[in-house]
Coordinates of C-alpha atoms in Angstrom, one line a residue:
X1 CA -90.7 -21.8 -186.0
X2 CA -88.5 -20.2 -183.7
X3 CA -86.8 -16.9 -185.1
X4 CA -83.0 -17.7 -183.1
X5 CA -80.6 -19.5 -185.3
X6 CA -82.6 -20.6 -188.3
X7 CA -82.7 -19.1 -191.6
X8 CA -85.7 -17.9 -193.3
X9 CA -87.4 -18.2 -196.4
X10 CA -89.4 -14.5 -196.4
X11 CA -87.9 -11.6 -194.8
X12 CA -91.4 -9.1 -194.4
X13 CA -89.7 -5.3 -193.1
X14 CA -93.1 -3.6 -192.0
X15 CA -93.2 -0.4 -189.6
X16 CA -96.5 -2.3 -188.6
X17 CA -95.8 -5.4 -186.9
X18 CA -99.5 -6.5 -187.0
X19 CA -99.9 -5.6 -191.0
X20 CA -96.4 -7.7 -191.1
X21 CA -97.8 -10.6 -189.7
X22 CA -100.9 -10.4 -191.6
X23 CA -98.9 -11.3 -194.6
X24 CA -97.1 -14.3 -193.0
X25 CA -100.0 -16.1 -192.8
X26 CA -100.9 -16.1 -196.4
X27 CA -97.7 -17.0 -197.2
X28 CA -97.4 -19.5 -195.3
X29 CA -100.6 -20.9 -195.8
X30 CA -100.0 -21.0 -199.5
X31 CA -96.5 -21.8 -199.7
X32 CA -95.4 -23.1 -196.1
X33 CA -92.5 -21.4 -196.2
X34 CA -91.1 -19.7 -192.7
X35 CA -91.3 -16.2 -192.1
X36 CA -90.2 -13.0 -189.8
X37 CA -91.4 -10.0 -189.5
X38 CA -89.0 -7.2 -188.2
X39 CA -89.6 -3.6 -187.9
X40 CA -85.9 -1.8 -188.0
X41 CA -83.6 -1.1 -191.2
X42 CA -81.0 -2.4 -189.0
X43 CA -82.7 -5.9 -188.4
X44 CA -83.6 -5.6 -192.2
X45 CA -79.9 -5.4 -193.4
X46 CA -79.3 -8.0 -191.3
X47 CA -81.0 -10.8 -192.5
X48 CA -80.6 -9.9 -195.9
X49 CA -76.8 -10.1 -195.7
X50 CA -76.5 -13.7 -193.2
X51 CA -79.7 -15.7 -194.7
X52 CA -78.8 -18.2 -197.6
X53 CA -82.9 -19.1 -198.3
X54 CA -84.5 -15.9 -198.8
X55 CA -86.7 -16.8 -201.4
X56 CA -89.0 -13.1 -200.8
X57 CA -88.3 -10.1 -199.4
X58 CA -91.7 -8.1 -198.7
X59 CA -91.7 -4.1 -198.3
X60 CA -93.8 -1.1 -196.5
X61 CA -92.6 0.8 -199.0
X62 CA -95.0 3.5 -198.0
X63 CA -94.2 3.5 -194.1
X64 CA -90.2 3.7 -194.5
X65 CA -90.3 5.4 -197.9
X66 CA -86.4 6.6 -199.0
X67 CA -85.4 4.6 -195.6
X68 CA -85.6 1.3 -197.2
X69 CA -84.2 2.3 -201.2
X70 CA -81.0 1.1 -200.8
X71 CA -83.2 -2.4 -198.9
X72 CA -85.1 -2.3 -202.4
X73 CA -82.0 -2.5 -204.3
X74 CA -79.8 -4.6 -202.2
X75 CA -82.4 -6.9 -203.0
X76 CA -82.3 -6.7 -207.1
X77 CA -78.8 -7.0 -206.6
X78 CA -79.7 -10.4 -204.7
X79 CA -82.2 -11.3 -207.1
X80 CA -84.4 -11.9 -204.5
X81 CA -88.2 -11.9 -205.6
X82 CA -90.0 -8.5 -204.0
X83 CA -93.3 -7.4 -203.2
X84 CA -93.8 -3.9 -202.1
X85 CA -97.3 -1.8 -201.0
X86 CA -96.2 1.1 -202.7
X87 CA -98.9 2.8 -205.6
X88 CA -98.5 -0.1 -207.9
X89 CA -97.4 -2.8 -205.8
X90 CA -93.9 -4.2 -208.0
X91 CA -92.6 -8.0 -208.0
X92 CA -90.9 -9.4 -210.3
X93 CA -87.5 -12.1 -210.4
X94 CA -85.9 -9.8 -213.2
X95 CA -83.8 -7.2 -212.1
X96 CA -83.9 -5.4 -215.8
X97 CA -87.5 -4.9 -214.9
X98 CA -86.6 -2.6 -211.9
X99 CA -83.9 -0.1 -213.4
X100 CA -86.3 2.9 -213.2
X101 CA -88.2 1.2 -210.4
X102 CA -90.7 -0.3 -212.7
X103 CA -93.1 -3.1 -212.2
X104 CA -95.4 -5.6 -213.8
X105 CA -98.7 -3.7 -214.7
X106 CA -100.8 -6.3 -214.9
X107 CA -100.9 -5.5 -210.6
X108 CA -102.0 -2.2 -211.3
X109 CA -105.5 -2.6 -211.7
X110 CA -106.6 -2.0 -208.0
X111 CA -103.6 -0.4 -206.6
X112 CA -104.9 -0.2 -203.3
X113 CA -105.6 -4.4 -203.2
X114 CA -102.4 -4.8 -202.0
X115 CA -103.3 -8.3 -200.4
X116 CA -105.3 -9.7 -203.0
X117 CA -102.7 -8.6 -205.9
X118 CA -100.4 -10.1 -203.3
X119 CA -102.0 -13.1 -203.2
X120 CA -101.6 -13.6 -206.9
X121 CA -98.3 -12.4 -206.8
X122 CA -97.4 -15.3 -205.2
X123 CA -99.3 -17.8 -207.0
X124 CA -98.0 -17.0 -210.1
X125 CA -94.2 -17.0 -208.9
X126 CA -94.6 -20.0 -206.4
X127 CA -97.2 -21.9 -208.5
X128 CA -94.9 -25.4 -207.5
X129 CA -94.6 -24.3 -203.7
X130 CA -98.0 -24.0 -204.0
X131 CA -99.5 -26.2 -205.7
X132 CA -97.4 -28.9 -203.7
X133 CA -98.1 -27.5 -200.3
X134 CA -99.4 -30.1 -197.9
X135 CA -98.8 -28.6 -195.0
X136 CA -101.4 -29.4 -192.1
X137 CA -101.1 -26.6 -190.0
X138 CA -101.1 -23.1 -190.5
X139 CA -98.6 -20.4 -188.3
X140 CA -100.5 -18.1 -186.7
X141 CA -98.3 -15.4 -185.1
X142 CA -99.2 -14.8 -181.4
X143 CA -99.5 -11.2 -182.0
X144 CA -102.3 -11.7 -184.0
X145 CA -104.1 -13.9 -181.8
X146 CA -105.2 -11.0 -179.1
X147 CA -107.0 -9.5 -182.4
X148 CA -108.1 -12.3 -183.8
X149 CA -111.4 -14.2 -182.2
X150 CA -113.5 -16.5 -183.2
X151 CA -111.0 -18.5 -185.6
X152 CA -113.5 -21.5 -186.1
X153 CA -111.3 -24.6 -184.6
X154 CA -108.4 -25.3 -181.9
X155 CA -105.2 -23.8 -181.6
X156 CA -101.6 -26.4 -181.6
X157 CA -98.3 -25.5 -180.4
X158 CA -95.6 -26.8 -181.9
X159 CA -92.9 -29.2 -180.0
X160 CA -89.3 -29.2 -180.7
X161 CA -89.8 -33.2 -181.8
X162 CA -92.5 -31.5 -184.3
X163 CA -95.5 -32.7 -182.9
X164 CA -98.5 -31.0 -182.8
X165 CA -99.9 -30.6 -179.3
X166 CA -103.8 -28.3 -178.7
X167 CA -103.4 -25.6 -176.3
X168 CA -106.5 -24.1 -177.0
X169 CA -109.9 -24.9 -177.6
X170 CA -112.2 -23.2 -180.4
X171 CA -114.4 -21.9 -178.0
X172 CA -111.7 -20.2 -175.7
X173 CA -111.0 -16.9 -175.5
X174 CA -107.5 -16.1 -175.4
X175 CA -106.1 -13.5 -173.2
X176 CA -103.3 -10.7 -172.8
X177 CA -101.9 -13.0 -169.6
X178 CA -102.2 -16.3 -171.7
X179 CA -100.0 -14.4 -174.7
X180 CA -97.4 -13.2 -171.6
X181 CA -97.3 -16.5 -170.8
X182 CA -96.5 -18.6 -174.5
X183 CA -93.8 -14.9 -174.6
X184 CA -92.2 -16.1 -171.7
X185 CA -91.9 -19.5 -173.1
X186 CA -90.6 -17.6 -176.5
X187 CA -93.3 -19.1 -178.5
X188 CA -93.9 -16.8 -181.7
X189 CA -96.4 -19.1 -183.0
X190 CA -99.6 -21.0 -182.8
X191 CA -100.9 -23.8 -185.2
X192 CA -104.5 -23.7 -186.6
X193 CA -105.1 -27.3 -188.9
X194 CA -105.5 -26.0 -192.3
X195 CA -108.9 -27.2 -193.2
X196 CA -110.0 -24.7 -190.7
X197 CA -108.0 -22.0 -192.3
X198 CA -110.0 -22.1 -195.2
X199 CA -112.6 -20.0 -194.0
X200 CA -110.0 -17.1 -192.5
X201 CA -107.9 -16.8 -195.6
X202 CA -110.9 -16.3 -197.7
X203 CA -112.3 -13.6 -195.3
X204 CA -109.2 -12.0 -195.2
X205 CA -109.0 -11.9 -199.2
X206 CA -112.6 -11.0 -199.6
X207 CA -112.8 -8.1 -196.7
X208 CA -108.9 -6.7 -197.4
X209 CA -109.8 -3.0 -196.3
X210 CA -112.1 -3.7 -193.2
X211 CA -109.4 -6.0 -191.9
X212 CA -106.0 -3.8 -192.5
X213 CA -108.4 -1.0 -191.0
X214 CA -109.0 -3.1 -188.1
X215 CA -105.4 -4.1 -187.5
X216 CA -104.2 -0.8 -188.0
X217 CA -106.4 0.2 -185.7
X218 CA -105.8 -2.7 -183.1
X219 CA -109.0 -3.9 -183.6
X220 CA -110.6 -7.0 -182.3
X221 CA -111.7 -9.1 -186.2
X222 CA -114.2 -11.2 -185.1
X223 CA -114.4 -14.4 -187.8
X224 CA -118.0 -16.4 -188.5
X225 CA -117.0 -19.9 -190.3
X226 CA -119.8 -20.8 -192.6
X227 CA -120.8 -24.0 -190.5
X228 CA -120.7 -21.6 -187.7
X229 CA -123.3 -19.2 -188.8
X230 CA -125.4 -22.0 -190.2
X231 CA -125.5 -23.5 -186.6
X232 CA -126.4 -20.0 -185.6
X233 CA -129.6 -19.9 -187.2
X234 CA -130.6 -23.4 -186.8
X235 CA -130.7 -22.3 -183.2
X236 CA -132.8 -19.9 -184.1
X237 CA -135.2 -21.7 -185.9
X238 CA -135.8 -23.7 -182.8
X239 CA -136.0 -21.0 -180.6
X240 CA -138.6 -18.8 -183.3
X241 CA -139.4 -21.5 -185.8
X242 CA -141.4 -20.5 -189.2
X243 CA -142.7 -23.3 -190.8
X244 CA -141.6 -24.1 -194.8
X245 CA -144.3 -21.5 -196.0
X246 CA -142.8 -18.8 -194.0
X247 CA -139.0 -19.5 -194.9
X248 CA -139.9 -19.7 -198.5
X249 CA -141.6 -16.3 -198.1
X250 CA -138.1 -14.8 -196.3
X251 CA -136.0 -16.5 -199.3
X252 CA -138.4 -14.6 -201.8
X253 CA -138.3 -11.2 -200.0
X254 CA -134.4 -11.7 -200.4
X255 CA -134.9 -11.8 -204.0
X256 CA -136.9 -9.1 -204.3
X257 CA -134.4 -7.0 -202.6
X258 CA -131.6 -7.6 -204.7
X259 CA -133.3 -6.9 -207.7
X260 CA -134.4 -3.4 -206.2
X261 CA -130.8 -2.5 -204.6
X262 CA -129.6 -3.2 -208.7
X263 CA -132.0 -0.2 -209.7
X264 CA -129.6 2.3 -208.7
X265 CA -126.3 2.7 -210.2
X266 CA -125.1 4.2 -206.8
X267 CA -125.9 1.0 -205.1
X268 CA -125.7 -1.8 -207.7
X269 CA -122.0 -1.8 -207.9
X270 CA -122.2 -3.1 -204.6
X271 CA -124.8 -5.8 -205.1
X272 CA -121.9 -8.7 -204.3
X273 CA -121.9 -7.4 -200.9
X274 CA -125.2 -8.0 -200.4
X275 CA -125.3 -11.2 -201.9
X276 CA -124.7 -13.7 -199.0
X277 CA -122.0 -15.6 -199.9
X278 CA -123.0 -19.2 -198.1
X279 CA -118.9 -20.3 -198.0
X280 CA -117.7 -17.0 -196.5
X281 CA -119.7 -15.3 -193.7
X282 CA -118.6 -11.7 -192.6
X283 CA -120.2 -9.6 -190.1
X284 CA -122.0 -7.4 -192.6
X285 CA -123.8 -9.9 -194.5
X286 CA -124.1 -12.5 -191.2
X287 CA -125.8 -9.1 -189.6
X288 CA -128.2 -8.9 -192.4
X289 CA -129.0 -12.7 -192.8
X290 CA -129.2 -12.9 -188.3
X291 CA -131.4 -9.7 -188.1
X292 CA -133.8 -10.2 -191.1
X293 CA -134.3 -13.6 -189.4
X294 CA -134.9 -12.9 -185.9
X295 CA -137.3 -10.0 -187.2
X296 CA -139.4 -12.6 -188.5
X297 CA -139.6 -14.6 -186.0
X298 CA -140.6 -12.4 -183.0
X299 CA -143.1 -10.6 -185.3
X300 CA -144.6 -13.9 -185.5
X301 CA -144.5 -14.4 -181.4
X302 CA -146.2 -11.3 -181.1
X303 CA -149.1 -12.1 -183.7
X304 CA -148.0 -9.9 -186.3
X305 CA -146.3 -12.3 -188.3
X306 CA -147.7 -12.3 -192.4
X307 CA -145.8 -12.2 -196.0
X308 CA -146.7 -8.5 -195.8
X309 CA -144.6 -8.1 -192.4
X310 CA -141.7 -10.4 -193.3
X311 CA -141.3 -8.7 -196.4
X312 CA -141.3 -5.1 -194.3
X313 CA -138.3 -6.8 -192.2
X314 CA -136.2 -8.2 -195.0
X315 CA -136.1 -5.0 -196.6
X316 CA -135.2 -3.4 -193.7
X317 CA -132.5 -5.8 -192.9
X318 CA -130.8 -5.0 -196.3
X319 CA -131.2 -1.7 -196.5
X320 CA -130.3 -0.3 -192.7
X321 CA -127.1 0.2 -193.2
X322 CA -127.3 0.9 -197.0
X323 CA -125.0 4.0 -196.8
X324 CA -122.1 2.4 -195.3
X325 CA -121.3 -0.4 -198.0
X326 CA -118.3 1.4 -199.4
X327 CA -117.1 0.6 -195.4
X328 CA -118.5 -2.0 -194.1
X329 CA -116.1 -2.2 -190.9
X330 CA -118.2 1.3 -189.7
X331 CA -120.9 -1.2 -189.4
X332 CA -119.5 -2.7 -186.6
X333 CA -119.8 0.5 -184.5
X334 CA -123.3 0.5 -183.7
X335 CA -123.4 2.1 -180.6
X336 CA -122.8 5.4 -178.7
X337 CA -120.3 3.8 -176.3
X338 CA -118.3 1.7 -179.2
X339 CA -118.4 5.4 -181.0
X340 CA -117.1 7.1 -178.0
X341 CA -114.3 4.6 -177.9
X342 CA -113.5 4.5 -181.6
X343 CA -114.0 7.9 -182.4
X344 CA -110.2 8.7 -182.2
X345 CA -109.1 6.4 -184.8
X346 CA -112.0 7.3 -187.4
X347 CA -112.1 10.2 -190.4
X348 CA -114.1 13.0 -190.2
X349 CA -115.8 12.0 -193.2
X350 CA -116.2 8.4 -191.4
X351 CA -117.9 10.1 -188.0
X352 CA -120.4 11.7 -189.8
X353 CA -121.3 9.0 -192.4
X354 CA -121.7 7.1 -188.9
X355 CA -123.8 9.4 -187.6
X356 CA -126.0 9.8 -190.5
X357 CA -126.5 6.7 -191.5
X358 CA -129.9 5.9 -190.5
X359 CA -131.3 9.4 -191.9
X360 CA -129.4 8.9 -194.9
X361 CA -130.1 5.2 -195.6
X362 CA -133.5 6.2 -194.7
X363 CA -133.8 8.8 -197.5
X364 CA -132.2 6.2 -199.6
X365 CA -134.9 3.5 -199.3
X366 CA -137.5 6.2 -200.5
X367 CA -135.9 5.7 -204.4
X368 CA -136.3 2.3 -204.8
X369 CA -138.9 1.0 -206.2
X370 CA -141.2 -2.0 -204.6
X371 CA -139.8 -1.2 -201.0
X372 CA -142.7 -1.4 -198.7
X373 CA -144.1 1.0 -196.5
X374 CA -143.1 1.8 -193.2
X375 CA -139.4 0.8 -194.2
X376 CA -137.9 4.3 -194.1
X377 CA -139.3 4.7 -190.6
X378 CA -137.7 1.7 -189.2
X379 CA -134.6 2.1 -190.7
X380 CA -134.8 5.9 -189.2
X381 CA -135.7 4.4 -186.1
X382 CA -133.1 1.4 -185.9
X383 CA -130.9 3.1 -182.8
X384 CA -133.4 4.7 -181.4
X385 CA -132.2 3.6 -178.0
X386 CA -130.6 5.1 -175.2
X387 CA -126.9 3.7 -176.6
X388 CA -127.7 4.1 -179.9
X389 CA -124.8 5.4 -182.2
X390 CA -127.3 7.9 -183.9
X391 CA -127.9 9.3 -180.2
X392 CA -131.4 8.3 -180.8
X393 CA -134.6 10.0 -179.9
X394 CA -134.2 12.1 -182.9
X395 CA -136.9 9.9 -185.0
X396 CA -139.6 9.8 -182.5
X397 CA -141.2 7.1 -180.1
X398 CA -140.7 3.8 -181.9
X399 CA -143.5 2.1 -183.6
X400 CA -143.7 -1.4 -182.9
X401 CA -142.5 -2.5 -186.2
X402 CA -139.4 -0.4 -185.7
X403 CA -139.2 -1.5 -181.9
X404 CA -138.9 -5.5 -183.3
X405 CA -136.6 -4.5 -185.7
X406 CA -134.5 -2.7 -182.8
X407 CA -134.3 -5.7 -180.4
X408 CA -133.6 -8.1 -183.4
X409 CA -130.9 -6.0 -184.4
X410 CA -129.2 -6.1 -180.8
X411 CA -129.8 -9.9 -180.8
X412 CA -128.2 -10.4 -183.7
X413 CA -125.2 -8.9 -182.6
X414 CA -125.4 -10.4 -179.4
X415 CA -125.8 -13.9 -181.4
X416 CA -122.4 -13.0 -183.6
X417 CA -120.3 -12.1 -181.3
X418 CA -120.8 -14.4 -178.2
X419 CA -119.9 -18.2 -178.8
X420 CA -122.0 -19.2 -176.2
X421 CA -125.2 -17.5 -176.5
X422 CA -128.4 -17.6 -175.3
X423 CA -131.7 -15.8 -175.3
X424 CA -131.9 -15.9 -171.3
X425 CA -128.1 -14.4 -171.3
X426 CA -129.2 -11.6 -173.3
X427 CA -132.4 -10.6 -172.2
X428 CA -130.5 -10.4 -168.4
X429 CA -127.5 -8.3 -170.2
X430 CA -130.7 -6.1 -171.7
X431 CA -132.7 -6.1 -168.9
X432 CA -132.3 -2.3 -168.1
X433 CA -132.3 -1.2 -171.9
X434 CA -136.3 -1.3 -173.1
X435 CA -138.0 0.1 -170.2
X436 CA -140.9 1.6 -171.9
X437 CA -143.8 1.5 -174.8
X438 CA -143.4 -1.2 -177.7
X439 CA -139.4 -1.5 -176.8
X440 CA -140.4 -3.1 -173.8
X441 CA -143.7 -4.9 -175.3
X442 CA -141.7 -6.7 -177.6
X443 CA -138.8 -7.5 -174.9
X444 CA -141.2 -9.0 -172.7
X445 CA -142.5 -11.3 -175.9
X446 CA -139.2 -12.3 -176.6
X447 CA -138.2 -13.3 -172.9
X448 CA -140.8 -15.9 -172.9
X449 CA -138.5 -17.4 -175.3
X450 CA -137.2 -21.0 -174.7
X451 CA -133.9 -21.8 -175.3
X452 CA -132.7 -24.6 -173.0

């Protein structure tokens, strides 16, 4: 898919070449068909006058604005099929349809869906490209890859005979000097098989506003296959095992707390997001499932562990970050120093809901009925370390309850974004950050942990 000498299929003029590329991959993993991604009016009004396949032209209307009108039209006049990201986002293959810059309204619904309404978009206007797509390989741009991690199998390059050759591993990470290098070698693209696509295509579609925010914010999108995460906590189990009793206890304390986050209309419209979807697995509901877990299994190490108690940790796991479910990205930034570094890029209104999250999820938890005690307090208390992103020690010395849920909460991180974890690994990256009190009772507990 090199972009010298060969005519394209989908022309996608984006002042963002990341949010450009973005939409390459969907189209061609639904359609195969090649794309480029150009940033100038002038490279723009190129292609469109020498290319003989353009099939779609896609538009950030709202970065060029008036720039790319005469684009818009030069395209109707073409009859080539658009898709812009203005209010309503407008396609159509009738030109009648666009005279006063109209549009289909059936895509006005959620005008700020642009990827999912997008995605339909296309299936409806490609529906045989589609539906006859065998491809075996999806085209992952290489600017994509220093923000992508985690992409759940290897990575091909493609040979000029058209064989498919593995460059990279799943487990490797790649790096600024390895993208200079396949640069230097003009390579624009690397191949992921498309049964492993799956899983990125449908956490792109189901988390479309944590993951534009997180290119357009050159952002590091960390991606969790499901098989992943399940191998995730069957490590887990072995490490902190709870016998068939005690995991039927967790999966009933789950229950429980979906039924109470329904109580309030505030919360209840975002009861999907809390309901772990077991063929998509994004950090804010893998964070859940990971820390709820690991909750129950050291409070079990420690002696503590009862119905009563697991129930105490579900809840908490659910309803800790309660307050940032409109934006679930913010969830992500979890400590002082990932705060300091991010702080630039976020809202005022986004700074403060991160700062206040744990008081106000805290207060939150109060109105539901059936949550146990003691929950408020940890969820007050869950960054009450010395890097917390709440600058901690404003909710007291943490109980022990709250000091469990505090380590399981850094562990679960620790679990999701490391491919190659271990509890040794962490407790030596940790070993300077529980120094006293129950923080450091139930660090020692855990480093007796077994993991080999």
């Amino acid at each position: 898919m090199d972009k010298k000498n060969q005519d394209f299929e989908v022309l996608i003029f984006f002042q963002d070449n990341l949010m450009g590329e973005l939409y390459s991959i969907l189209i061609n993993y639904m359609t195969g068909f090649q794309c480029i991604t150009v940033s100038s009016v002038g490279n723009a009004e190129k292609i469109l006058k020498d290319s003989t396949k353009l099939k779609l032209v896609v538009i950030d209307f709202l970065g060029f604005k008036d720039n790319c009108i005469k684009l818009v039209f030069e395209c109707i006049r073409k009859k080539f099929l658009i898709f812009t990201n203005d209010f309503v986002p407008r396609i159509s293959k009738d030109p009648q349809l666009y005279k006063e810059f109209g549009g289909l309204e059936k895509y006005s619904g959620e005008s700020e869906k642009y990827i999912n309404n997008f995605q339909k978009a296309i299936e409806q206007y490609f529906e045989k490209e589609v539906s006859a797509n065998k491809n075996e390989y999806l085209a992952i741009p290489l600017l994509l890859l220093l923000h992508f991690r985690n992409l759940g199998g290897h990575l091909f390059i493609k040979l000029v005979s058209g064989r498919y050759l593995k460059m990279f591993r799943k487990e490797d990470t790649i790096t600024e000097e390895d993208i200079h290098k396949l640069n230097k070698r003009q390579v624009k693209y690397l191949f992921l098989e498309r049964e492993n696509a799956q899983d990125i295509i449908k956490i792109i579609l189901k988390n479309e506003d944590a993951v534009t925010k997180a290119i357009q914010n050159k952002q590091i999108l960390n991606f969790v296959t499901p098989d992943q995460m399940k191998k995730k906590l069957e490590k887990i189990q072995k490490i902190m095992p709870l016998n068939d009793e005690e995991l039927k206890t967790v999966e009933g304390n789950i229950d429980d707390v979906l039924k109470t986050v329904e109580q309030i209309p505030k919360f209840s419209k975002f009861i999907k997001i809390f309901k772990l979807n077991k063929n998509q697995a994004d950090y804010y509901s893998s964070h859940i499932e990971l820390t709820g877990r690991i909750a129950c299994g050291i409070a079990k190490e420690l002696g503590v562990g009862n119905p009563q108690t697991f129930r105490k940790f579900i809840f908490s796991a659910y309803l800790h970050d309660l307050t940032l479910a409109k934006n679930t990205k913010l969830a992500e930034i979890n400590t002082k120093s990932k705060f300091d570094k991010m702080k630039n890029t976020l809202t005022k209104d986004e700074k403060k809901l991160i700062l206040n999250h744990h008081k106000d999820s805290a207060d939150a938890s109060i109105k539901f009925q059936g949550v146990p005690l003691d929950v408020d307090t940890i969820i007050k208390q869950h960054h009450n370390i010395h890097d917390g992103v709440t600058l901690g020690g404003s909710a007291g010395e943490p109980s022990l309850f709250s000091s469990i849920f505090i380590i399981s909460h850094d562990l679960s991180d620790y679990i999701f974004f490391n491919k190659k974890w271990t509890i040794k690994d962490f407790i030596l990256e940790k070993k300077d950050a529980y120094k006293s009190g129950n923080l450091l009772r139930v660090y020692e507990a855990v480093s007796k942990q077994g993991d080999e």
